[in-house]
Structure formats: C-alpha cells, structure tokens
mmCIF file of C-alpha atoms in Angstrom:
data_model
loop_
_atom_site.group_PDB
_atom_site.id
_atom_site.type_symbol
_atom_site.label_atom_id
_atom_site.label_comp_id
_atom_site.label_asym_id
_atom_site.label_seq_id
_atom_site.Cartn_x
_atom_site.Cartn_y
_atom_site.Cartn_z
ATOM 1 C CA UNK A 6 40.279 70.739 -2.047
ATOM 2 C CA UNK A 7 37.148 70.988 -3.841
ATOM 3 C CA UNK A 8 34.110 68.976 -2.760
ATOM 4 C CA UNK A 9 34.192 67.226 -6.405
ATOM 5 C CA UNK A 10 37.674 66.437 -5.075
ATOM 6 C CA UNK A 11 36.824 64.243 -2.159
ATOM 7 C CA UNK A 12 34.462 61.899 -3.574
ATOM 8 C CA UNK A 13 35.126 58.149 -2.203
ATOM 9 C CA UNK A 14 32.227 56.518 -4.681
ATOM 10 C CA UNK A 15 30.251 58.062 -7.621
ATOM 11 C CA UNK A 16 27.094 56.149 -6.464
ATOM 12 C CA UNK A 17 26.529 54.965 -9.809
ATOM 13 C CA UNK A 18 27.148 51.318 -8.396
ATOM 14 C CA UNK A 19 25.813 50.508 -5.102
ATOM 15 C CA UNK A 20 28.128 47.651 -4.233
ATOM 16 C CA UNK A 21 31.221 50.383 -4.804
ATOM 17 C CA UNK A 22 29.317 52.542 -2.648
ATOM 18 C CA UNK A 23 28.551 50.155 -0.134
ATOM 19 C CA UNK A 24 32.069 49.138 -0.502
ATOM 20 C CA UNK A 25 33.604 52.636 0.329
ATOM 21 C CA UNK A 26 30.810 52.729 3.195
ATOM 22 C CA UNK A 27 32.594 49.812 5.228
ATOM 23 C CA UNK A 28 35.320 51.827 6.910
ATOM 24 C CA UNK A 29 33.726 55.419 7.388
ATOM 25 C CA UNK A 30 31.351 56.590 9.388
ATOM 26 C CA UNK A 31 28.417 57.977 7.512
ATOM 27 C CA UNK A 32 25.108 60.399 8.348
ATOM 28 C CA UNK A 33 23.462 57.184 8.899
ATOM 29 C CA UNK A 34 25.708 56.122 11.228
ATOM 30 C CA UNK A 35 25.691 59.758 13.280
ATOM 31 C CA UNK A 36 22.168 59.216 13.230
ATOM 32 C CA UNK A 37 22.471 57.263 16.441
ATOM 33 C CA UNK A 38 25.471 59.033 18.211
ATOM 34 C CA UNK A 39 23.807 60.194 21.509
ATOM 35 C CA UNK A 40 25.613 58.711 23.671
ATOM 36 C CA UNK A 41 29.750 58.713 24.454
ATOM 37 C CA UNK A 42 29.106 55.386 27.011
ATOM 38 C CA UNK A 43 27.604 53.457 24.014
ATOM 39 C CA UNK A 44 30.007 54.142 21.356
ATOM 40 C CA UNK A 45 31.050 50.044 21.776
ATOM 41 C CA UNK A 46 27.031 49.447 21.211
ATOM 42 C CA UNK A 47 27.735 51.891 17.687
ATOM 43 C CA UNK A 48 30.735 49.981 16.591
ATOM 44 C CA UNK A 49 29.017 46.645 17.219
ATOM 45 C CA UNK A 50 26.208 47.987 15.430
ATOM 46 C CA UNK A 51 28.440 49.178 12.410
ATOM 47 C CA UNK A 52 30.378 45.730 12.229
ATOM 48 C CA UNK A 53 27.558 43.644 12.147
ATOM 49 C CA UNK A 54 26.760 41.844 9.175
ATOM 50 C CA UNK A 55 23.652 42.958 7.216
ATOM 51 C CA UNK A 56 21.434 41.455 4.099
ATOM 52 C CA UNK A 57 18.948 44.319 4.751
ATOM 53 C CA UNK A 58 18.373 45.648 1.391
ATOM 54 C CA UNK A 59 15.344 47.601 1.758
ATOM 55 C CA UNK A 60 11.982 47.630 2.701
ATOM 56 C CA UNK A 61 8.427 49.401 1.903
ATOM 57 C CA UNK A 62 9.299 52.741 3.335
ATOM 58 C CA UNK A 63 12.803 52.588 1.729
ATOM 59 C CA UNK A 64 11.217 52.147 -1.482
ATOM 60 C CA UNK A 65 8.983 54.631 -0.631
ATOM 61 C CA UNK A 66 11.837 57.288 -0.103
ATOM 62 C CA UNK A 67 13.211 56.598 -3.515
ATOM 63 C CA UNK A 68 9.951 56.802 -5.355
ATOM 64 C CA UNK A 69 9.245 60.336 -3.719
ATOM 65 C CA UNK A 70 12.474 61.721 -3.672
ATOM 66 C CA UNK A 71 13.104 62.962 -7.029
ATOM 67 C CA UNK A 72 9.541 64.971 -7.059
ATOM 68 C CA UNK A 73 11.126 66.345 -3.713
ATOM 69 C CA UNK A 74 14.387 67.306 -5.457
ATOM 70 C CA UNK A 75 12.422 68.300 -8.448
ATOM 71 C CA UNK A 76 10.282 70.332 -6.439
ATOM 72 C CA UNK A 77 12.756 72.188 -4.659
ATOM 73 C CA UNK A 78 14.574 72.964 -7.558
ATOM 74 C CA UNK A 79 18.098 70.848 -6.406
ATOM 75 C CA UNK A 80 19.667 67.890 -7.878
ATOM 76 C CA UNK A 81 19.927 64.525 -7.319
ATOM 77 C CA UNK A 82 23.195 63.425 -5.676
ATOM 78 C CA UNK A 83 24.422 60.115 -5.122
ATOM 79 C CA UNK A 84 28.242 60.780 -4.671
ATOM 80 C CA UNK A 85 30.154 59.886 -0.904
ATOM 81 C CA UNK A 86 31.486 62.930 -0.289
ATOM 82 C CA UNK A 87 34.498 62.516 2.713
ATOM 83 C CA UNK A 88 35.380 65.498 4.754
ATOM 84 C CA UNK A 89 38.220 67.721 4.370
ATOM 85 C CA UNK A 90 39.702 66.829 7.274
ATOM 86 C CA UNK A 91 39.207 63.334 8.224
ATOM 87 C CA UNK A 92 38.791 60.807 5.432
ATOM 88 C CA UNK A 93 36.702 58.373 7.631
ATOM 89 C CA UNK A 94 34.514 60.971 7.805
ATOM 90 C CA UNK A 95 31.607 60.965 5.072
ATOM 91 C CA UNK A 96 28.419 62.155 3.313
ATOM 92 C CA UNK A 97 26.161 61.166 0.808
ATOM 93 C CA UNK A 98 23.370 64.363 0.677
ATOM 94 C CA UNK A 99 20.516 63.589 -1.459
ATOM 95 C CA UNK A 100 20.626 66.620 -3.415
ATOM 96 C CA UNK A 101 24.019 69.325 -3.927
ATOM 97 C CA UNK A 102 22.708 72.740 -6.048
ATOM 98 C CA UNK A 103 26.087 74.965 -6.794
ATOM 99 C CA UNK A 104 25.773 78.719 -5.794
ATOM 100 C CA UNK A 105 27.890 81.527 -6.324
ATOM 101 C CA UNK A 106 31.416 80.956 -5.524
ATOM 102 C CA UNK A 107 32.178 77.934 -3.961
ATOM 103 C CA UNK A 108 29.147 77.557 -1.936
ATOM 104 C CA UNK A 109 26.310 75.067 -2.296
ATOM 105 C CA UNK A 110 23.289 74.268 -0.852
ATOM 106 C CA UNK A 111 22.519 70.773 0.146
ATOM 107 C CA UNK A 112 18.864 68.641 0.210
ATOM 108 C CA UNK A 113 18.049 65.901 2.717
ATOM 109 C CA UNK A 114 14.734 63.893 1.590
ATOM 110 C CA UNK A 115 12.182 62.074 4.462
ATOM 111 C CA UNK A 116 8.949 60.303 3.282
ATOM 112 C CA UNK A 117 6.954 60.293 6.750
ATOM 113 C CA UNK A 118 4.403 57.835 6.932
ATOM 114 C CA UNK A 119 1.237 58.557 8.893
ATOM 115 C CA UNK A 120 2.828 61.570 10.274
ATOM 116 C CA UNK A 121 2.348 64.901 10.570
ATOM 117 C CA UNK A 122 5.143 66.977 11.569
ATOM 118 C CA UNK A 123 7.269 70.068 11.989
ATOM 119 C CA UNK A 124 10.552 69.388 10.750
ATOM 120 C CA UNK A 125 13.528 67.067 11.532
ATOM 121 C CA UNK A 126 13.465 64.373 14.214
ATOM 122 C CA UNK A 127 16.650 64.434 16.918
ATOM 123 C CA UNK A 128 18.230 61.863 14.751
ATOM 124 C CA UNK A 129 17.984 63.989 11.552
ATOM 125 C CA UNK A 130 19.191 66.753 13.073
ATOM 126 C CA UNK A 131 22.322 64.525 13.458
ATOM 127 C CA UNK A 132 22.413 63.764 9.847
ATOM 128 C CA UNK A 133 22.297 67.324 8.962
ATOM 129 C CA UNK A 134 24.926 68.264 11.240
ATOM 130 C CA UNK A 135 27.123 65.311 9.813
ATOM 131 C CA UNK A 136 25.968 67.002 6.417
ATOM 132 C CA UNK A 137 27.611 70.486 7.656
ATOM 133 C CA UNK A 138 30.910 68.416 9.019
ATOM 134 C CA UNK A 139 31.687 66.530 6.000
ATOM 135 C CA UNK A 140 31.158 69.190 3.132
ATOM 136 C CA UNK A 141 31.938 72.754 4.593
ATOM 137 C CA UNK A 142 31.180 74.444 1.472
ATOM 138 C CA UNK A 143 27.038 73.600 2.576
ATOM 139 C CA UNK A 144 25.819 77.252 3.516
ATOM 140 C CA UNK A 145 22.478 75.328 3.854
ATOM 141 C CA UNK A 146 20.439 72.389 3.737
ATOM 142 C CA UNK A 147 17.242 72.369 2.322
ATOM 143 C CA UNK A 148 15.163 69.941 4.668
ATOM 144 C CA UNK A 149 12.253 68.448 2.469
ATOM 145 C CA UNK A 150 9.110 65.764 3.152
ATOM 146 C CA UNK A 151 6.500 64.540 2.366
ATOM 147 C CA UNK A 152 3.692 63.744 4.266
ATOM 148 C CA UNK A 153 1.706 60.258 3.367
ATOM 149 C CA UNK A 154 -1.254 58.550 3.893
ATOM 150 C CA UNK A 155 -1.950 55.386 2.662
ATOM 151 C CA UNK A 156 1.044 55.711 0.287
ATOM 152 C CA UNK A 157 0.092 59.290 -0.863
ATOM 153 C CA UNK A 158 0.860 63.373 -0.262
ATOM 154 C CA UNK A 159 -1.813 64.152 2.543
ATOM 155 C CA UNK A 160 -5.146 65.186 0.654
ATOM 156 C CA UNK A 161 -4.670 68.918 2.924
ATOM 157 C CA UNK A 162 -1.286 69.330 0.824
ATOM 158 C CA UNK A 163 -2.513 69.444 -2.036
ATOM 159 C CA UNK A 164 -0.032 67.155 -3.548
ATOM 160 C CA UNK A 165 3.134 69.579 -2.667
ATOM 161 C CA UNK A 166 5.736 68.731 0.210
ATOM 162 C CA UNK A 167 6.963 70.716 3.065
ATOM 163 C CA UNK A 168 10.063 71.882 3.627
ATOM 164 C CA UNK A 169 12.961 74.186 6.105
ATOM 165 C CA UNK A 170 15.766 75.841 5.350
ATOM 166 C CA UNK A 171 18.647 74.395 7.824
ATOM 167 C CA UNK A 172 21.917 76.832 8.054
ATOM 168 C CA UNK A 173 25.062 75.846 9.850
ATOM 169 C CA UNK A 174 24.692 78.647 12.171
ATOM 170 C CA UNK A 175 21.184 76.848 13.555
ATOM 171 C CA UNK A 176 21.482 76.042 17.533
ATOM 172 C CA UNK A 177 21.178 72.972 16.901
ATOM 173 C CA UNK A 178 23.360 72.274 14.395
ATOM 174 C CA UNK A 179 26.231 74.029 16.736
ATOM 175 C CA UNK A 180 24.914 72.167 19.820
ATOM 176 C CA UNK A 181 24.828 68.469 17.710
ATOM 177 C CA UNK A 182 27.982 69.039 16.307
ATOM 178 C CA UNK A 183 29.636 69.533 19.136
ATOM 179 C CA UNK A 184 28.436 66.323 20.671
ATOM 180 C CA UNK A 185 28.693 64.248 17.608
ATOM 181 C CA UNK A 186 32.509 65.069 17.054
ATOM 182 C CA UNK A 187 34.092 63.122 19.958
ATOM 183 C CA UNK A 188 31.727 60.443 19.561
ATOM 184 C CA UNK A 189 32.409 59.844 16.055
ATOM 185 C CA UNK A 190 36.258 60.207 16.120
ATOM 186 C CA UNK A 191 36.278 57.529 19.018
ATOM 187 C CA UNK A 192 33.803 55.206 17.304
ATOM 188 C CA UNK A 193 36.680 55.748 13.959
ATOM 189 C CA UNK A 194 39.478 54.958 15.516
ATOM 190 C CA UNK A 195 37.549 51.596 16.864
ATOM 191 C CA UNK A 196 36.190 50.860 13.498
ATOM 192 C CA UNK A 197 39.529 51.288 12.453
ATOM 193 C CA UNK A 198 41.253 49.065 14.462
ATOM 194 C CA UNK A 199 38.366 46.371 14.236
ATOM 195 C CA UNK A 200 38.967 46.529 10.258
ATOM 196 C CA UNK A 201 42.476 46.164 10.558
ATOM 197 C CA UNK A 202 42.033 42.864 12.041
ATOM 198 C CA UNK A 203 40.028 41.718 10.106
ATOM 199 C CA UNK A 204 42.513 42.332 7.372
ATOM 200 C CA UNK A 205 45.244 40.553 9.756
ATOM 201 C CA UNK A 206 42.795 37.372 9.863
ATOM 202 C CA UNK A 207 42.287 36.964 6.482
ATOM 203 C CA UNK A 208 45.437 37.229 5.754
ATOM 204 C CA UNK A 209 46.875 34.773 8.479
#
C-alpha cells in the first residue's frame, strides 16, 4: 500500500484534519514521549480540550515555511499520512519530494526564534523518528530552519536557511524509535479506550 494510499485527511480543510487527528497519535504528540511512567500524563494531555489556534510563532512557521520548502527544492504537504501498520499511527510531514522508485524524501520546517543552533532539539528528533515510523518509503528527511531575529533570517545568513539531511539509519533515529514504539502503542490503546467511551456516553 502506497503512501498516497493511506491518507486519513487531504489537509485541504483543517477541521477534517483536526477531525482525523482526534483518535491517532501524531509527530506532535511523539514529541513528548520520553517517558513510559507518564504515558497517563500523555493521554490526559491528548484528551484535553483545546481552543488553541495559534499564536505569533505559529504564524511565524507558516509564513517561513514555503521559502523553506521552496528553498530546498521539496513540496508542500499537508496530507495525514497513517502508517502501514497501525492506523492510529500518523504523519503529517511538511514537505514529501518523490524519488526514483518508490522512495521519497521528506521536509520538516522549524522557525527558531532568537536562536542559534545546530540542528534538531530532543523533541524533534522524536518527530522525525515518528516521520520514519509512519511513512517507510522516507529514505530521508530534509531538516530545514530558519534562524530569526526580530522576525527576520539572521543578518550573518544572508537571508538563506540552514538545513541537515536526517536518514533512517541515524543513531538517533534507531535509538528514538525504539523508545517511542512502546510508549506510543500503550498511550493508543488508552486513547482508544478513552474514545470509546466517550462514544458509549453520548450515546447513553
């Protein structure tokens, strides 16, 4: 089954996306996996009601993130892409590029404000690992950001971002994805069972 195959949500409409969001677990989600003792914190975290609908630095991602994607030379995705084996398990890179074959590489975009740095935080590193889990055919990720000050690309950069290339045979990717795994199939099968009775109340 094809990547295009095992899309929950086009993206095109956010509350359809958010929609098929509500019973998965996501890269944002994996993003705070650390710990198998706090997967109840996690699911708490995941059931909670939120109006959070973005912020400055939100906004701030979307306005650079095409010139990152544009830059790199990858486009835009928006699709939720599920994994091949485990439908609660999901995706949404920021940019998919086809390659040869069946194999793609993948873009995750970061606007860092007031930062310099060297590459992904811990919790990105999750995210990209997630990335690797949910679409397979990913024989990279192309890590971009940009660097602002005051709203703009650091005067030293000349205006261009920075970027790595991640594979899935990185050490850390192995080590994260190792880690994430039980976490996240634990926190499903919670999130699971919390959803189901919700569906049981509503219904009663």
């Amino acid at each position: 089954m094809s990547y295009t195959e095992r899309i929950l949500s086009d993206g095109e409409n956010r509350e359809a996306w958010l929609a098929a969001r509500h019973s998965i677990i996501g890269a944002s989600d994996t993003a705070k996996l650390a710990k198998p003792e706090s997967v109840e914190l996690y699911l708490r975290s995941k059931l909670a009601d939120s109006s959070f609908t973005g912020n400055a630095y939100t906004e701030s991602g979307h306005r650079w993130e095409p010139m990152m994607l544009a830059w790199a030379g990858i486009p835009a995705n928006k699709a939720l892409i599920h994994s091949p084996h485990e439908k609660g398990f999901a995706a949404t890179p920021d940019g998919i590029l086809p390659l040869f074959g069946d194999a793609l590489r993948g873009a995750e975009c970061k606007a860092k404000h007031g930062r310099v740095v060297d590459g992904p935080s811990l919790a990105e590193w999750r995210q990209l690992a997630w990335q690797f889990l949910c679409v397979p055919e990913f024989d990279s990720i192309e890590f971009i950001w940009v660097e602002l000050m005051d709203g703009e690309i650091r005067a030293e950069l000349n205006g261009e971002p920075k970027s790595i290339t991640v594979t899935r045979q990185h050490p850390k990717i192995i080590q994260l994805s190792q880690q994430i795994l039980p976490i996240a199939h634990d926190l499903l099968g919670r999130l699971r069972a919390a959803r189901q009775f919700e569906q049981e109340l509503l219904a009663s």
